[in-house]
GROMACS .gro file of C-alpha atoms in nm:
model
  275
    1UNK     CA    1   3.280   1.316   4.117
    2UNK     CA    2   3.346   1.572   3.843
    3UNK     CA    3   3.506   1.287   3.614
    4UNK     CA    4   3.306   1.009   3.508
    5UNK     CA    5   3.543   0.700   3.547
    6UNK     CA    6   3.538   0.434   3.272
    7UNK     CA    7   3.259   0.244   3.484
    8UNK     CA    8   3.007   0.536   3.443
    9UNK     CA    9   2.696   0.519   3.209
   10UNK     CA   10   2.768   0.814   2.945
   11UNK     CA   11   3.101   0.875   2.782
   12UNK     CA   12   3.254   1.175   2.891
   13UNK     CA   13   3.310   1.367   2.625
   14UNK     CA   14   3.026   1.407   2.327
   15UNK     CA   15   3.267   1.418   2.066
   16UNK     CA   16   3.399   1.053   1.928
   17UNK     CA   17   3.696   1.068   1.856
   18UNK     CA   18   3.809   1.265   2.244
   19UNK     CA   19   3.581   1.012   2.372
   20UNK     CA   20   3.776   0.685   2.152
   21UNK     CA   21   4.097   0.808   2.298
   22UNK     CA   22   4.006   0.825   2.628
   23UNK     CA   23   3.825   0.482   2.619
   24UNK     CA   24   4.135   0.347   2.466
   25UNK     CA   25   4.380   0.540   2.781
   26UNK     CA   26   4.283   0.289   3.074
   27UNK     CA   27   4.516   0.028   2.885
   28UNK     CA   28   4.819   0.277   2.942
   29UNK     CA   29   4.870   0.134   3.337
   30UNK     CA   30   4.678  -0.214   3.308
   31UNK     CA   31   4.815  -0.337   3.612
   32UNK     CA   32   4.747  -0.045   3.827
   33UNK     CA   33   4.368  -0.061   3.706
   34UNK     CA   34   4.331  -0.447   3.782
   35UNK     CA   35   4.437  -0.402   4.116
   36UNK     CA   36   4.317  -0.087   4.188
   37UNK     CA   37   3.904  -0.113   4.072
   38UNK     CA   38   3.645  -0.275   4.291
   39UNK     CA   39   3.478  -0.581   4.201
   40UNK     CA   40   3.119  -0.600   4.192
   41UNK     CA   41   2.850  -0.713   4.461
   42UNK     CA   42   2.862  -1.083   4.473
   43UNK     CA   43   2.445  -1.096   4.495
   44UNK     CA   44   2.446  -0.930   4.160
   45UNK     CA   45   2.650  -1.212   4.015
   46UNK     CA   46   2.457  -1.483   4.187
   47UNK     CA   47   2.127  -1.339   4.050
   48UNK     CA   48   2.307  -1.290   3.678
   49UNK     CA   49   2.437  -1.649   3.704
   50UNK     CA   50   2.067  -1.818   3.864
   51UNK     CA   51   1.880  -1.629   3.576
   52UNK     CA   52   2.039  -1.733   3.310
   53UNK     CA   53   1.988  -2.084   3.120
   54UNK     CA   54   2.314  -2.221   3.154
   55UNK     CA   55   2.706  -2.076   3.194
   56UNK     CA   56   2.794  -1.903   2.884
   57UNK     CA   57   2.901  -1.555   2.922
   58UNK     CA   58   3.047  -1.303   2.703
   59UNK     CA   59   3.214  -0.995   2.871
   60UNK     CA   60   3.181  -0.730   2.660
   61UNK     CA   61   3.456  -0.468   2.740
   62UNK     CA   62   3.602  -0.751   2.951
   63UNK     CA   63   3.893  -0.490   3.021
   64UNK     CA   64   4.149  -0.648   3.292
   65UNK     CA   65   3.879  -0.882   3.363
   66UNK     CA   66   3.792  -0.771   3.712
   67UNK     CA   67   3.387  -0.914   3.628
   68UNK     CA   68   3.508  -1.218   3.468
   69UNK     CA   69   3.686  -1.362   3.715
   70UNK     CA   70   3.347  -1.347   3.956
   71UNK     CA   71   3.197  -1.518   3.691
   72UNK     CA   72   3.456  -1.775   3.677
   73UNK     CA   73   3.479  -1.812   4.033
   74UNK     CA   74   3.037  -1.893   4.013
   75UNK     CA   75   3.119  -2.155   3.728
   76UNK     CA   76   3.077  -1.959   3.465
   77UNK     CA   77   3.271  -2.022   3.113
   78UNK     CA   78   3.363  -1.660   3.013
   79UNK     CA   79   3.451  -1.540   2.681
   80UNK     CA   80   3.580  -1.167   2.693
   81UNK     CA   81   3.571  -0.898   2.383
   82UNK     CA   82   3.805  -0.630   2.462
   83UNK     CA   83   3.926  -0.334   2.227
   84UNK     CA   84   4.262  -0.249   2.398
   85UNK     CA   85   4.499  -0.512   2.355
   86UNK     CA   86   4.731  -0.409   2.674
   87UNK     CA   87   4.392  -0.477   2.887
   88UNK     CA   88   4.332  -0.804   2.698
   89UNK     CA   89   4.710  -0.947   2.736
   90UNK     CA   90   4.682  -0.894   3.133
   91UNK     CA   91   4.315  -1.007   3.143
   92UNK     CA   92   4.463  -1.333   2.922
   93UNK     CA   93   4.761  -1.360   3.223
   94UNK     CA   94   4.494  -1.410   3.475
   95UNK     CA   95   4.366  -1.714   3.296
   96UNK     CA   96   4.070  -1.507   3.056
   97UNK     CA   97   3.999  -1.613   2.742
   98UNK     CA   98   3.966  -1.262   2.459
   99UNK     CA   99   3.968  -1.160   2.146
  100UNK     CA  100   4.067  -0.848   2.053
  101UNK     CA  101   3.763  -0.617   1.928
  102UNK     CA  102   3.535  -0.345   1.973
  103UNK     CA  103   3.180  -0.543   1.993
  104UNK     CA  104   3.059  -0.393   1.704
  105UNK     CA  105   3.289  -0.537   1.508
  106UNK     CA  106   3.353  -0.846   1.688
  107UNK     CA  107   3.268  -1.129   1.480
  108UNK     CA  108   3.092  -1.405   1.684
  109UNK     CA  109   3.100  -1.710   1.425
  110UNK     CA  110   2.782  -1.837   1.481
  111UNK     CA  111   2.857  -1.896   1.882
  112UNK     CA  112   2.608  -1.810   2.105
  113UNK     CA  113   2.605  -1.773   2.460
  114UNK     CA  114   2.375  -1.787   2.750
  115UNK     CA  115   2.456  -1.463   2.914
  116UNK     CA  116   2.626  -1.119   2.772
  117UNK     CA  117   2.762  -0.879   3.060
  118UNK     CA  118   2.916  -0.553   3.032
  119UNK     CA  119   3.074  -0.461   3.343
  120UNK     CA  120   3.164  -0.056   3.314
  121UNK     CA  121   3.158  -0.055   2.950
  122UNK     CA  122   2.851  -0.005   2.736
  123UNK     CA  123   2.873   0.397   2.729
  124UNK     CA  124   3.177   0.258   2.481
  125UNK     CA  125   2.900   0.066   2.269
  126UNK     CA  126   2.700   0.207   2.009
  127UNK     CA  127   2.355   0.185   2.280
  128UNK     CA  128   2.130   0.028   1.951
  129UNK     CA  129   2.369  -0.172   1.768
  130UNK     CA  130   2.504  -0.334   2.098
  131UNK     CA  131   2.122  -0.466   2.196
  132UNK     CA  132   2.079  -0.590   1.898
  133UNK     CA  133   2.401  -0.788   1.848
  134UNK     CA  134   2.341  -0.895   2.204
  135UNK     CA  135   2.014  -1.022   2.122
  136UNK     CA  136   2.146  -1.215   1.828
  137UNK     CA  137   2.461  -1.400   2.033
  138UNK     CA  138   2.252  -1.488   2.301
  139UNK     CA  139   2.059  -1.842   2.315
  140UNK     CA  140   1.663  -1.812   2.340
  141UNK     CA  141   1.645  -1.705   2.722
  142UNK     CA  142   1.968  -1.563   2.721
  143UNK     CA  143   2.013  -1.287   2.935
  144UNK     CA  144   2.167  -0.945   2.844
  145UNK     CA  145   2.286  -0.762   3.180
  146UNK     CA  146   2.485  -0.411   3.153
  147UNK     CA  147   2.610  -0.288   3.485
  148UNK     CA  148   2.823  -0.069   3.642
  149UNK     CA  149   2.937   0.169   3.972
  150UNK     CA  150   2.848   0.537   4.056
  151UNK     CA  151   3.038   0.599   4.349
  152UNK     CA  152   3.015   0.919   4.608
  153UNK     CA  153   3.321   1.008   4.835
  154UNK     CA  154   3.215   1.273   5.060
  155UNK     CA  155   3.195   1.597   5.004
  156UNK     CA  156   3.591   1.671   5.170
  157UNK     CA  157   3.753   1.477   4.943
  158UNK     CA  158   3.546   1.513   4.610
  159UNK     CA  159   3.566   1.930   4.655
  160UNK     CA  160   3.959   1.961   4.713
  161UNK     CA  161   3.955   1.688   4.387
  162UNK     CA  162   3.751   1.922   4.157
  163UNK     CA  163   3.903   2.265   4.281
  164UNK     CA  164   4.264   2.101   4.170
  165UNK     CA  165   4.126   1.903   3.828
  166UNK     CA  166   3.998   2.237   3.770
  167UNK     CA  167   4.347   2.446   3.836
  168UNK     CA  168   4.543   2.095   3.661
  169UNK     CA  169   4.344   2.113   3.339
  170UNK     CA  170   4.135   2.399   3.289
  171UNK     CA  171   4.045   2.389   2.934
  172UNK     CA  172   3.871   2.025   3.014
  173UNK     CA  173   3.517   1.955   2.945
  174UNK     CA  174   3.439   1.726   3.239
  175UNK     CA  175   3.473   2.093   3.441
  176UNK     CA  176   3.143   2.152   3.374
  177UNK     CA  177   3.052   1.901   3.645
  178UNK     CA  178   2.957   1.965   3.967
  179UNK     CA  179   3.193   1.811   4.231
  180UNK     CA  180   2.889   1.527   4.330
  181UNK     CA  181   2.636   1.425   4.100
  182UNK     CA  182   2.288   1.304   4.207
  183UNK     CA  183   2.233   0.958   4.149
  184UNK     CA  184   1.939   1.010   3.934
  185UNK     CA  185   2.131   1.070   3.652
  186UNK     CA  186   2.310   0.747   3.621
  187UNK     CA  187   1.972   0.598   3.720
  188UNK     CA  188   1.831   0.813   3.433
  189UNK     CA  189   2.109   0.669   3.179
  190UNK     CA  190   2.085   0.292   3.300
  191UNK     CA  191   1.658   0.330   3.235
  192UNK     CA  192   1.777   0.450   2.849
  193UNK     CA  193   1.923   0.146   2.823
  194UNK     CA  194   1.637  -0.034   2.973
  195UNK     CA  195   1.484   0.110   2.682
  196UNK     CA  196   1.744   0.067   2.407
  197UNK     CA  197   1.669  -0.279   2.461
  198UNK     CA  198   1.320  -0.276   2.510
  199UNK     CA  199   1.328  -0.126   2.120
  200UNK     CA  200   1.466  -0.403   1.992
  201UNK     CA  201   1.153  -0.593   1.988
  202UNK     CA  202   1.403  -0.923   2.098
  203UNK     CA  203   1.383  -0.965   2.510
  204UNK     CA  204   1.136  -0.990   2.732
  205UNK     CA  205   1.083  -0.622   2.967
  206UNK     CA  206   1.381  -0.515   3.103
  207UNK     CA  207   1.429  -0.472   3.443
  208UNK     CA  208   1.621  -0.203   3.671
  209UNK     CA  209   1.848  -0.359   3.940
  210UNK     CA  210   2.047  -0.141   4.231
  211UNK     CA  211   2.277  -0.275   4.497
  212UNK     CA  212   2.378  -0.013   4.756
  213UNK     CA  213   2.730  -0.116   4.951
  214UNK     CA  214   3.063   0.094   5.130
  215UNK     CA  215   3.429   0.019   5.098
  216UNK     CA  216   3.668   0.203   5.308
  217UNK     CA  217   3.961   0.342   5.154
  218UNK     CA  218   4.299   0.459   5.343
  219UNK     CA  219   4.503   0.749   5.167
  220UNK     CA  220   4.732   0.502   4.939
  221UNK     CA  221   4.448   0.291   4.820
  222UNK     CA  222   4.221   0.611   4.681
  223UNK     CA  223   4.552   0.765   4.549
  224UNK     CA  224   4.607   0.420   4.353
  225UNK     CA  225   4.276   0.426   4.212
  226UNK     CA  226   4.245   0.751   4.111
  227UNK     CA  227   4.504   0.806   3.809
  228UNK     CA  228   4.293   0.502   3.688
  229UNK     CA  229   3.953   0.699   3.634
  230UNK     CA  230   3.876   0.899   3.276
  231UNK     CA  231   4.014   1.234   3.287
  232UNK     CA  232   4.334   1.143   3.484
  233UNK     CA  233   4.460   0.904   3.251
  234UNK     CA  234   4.575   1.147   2.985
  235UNK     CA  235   4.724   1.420   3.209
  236UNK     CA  236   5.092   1.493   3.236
  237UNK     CA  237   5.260   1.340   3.507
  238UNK     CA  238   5.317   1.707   3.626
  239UNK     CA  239   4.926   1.788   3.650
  240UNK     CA  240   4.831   1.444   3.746
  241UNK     CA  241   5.090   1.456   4.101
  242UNK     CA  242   4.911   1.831   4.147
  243UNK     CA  243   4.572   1.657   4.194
  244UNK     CA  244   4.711   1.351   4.421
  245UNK     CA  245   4.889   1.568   4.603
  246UNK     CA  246   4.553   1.776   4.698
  247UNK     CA  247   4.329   1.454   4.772
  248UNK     CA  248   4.570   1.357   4.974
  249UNK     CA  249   4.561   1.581   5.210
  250UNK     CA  250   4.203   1.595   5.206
  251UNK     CA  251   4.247   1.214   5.293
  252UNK     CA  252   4.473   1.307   5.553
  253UNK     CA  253   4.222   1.526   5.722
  254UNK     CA  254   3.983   1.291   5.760
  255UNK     CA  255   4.238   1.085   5.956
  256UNK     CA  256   4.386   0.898   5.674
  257UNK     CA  257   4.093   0.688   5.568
  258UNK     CA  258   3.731   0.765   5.430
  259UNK     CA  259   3.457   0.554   5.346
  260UNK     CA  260   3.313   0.566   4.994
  261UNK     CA  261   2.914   0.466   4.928
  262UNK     CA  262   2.878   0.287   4.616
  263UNK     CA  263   2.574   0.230   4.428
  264UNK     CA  264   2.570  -0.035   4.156
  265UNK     CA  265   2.327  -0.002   3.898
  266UNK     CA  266   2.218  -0.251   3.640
  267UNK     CA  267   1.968  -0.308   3.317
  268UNK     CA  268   1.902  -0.665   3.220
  269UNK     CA  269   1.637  -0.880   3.052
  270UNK     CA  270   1.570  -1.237   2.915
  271UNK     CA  271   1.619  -1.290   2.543
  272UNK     CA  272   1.257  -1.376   2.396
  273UNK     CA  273   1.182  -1.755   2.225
  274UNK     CA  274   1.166  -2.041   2.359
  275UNK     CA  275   1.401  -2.254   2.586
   0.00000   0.00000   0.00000
């Protein structure tokens, strides 16, 4: 895709404060994004849950709380830290606890938890100063696990999507992007992490997890998702109906429906110490 959703592992624009405002745009249809974003693969958060000491998490970037809930629903007792206070207030409506805060300047109190997630969010975290906060909240043999989606349509519905982002918005960045983009870059971006951590000197070696899986998507439910994704979210409502109206039929070509290959990526290791 030539727009890198909020889930993706770089922020989309290089320059902070573009990239701030777009972080802080997903908040502008909360609702829409809770139920339109996929949830994660349930073997990730059975092998998050099993390898941590005990069920402590902090959500970092909690959002809507899409990842928390899985985490609640394993037994998990799930603080979430969440800048935008429209996300938090529908994430605290589904029965989250947050505090409103980036992480960097979230103030912990001297709690400290056996697991730290961020589902879709780290590009928002300052890469060296996240580890290391995360390697001070957690408890010796904590675990620190960043993860997130790169998704692929096929090549008939992500073409007809950049030709029209590209006639909607043409002075945009993100048009520098191909209409697919290999995998290996995300899986380049998730090992800088790997080694963001590694650098702190505080966890054990970090490890590289993928999780390959397909969701089939009819016309409506793409359409739904996609004003949710970074890029879309701060386009006129004029420019924004352009590109729907060109994915759609696209969709519509394909017989209505298309199925999407999804890749989820993840770096995570143990904090160091003792038990």
């Amino acid at each position: 895709m030539p727009i890198l959703p909020r889930e993706q592992p770089e922020p989309p624009l290089t320059e902070p404060r573009t990239a701030r405002q777009m972080a802080e745009s997903f908040g502008v249809d909360a609702q829409r994004y809770d139920q339109a974003r996929p949830g994660y693969p349930d073997a990730l958060v059975a092998r998050i849950v099993a390898g941590s000491p005990g069920p402590d998490v902090l959500d970092v970037g909690c959002g809507t709380g899409i990842a928390a809930r899985q985490f609640q629903a394993a037994g998990c007792a799930v603080l979430g830290v969440e800048p935008d206070a429209r996300m938090a207030d529908l994430a605290r409506a589904r029965g989250l606890r947050v505090e409103v805060a980036t992480f960097e300047a979230w103030r912990p109190t001297g709690r400290t938890f056996d697991a730290v997630i961020a589902a879709q969010s780290w590009h928002w975290v300052d890469p060296v100063a996240g580890a290391a906060k995360a390697a001070r909240v957690l408890r010796p043999g904590g675990r620190l696990a960043i993860f997130g989606h790169v998704y692929e349509p096929p090549a008939e519905v992500a073409e007809p999507f950049a030709a029209a982002y590209r006639r909607a918005a043409p002075d945009s960045p993100l048009n520098g992007q191909p209409a697919r983009r290999p995998l290996g870059l995300y899986q380049a971006a998730y090992a800088k992490f790997a080694d963001q951590i590694r650098e702190t000197g505080q966890f054990h070696d970090p490890e590289q997890w993928r999780f390959d899986w397909e969701r089939s998507y009819t016309r409506d439910q793409w359409l739904d998702l996609l004003p949710t994704t970074g890029g879309l979210t701060r386009l006129r409502p004029d420019q924004l109906a352009g590109i729907l109206g060109a994915v759609g039929e696209a969709i519509d070509s394909l017989g209505g429906r298309f199925t999407m290959n999804y890749t989820t990526l993840a770096a995570t290791a143990v904090r160091a110490g003792a038990r």
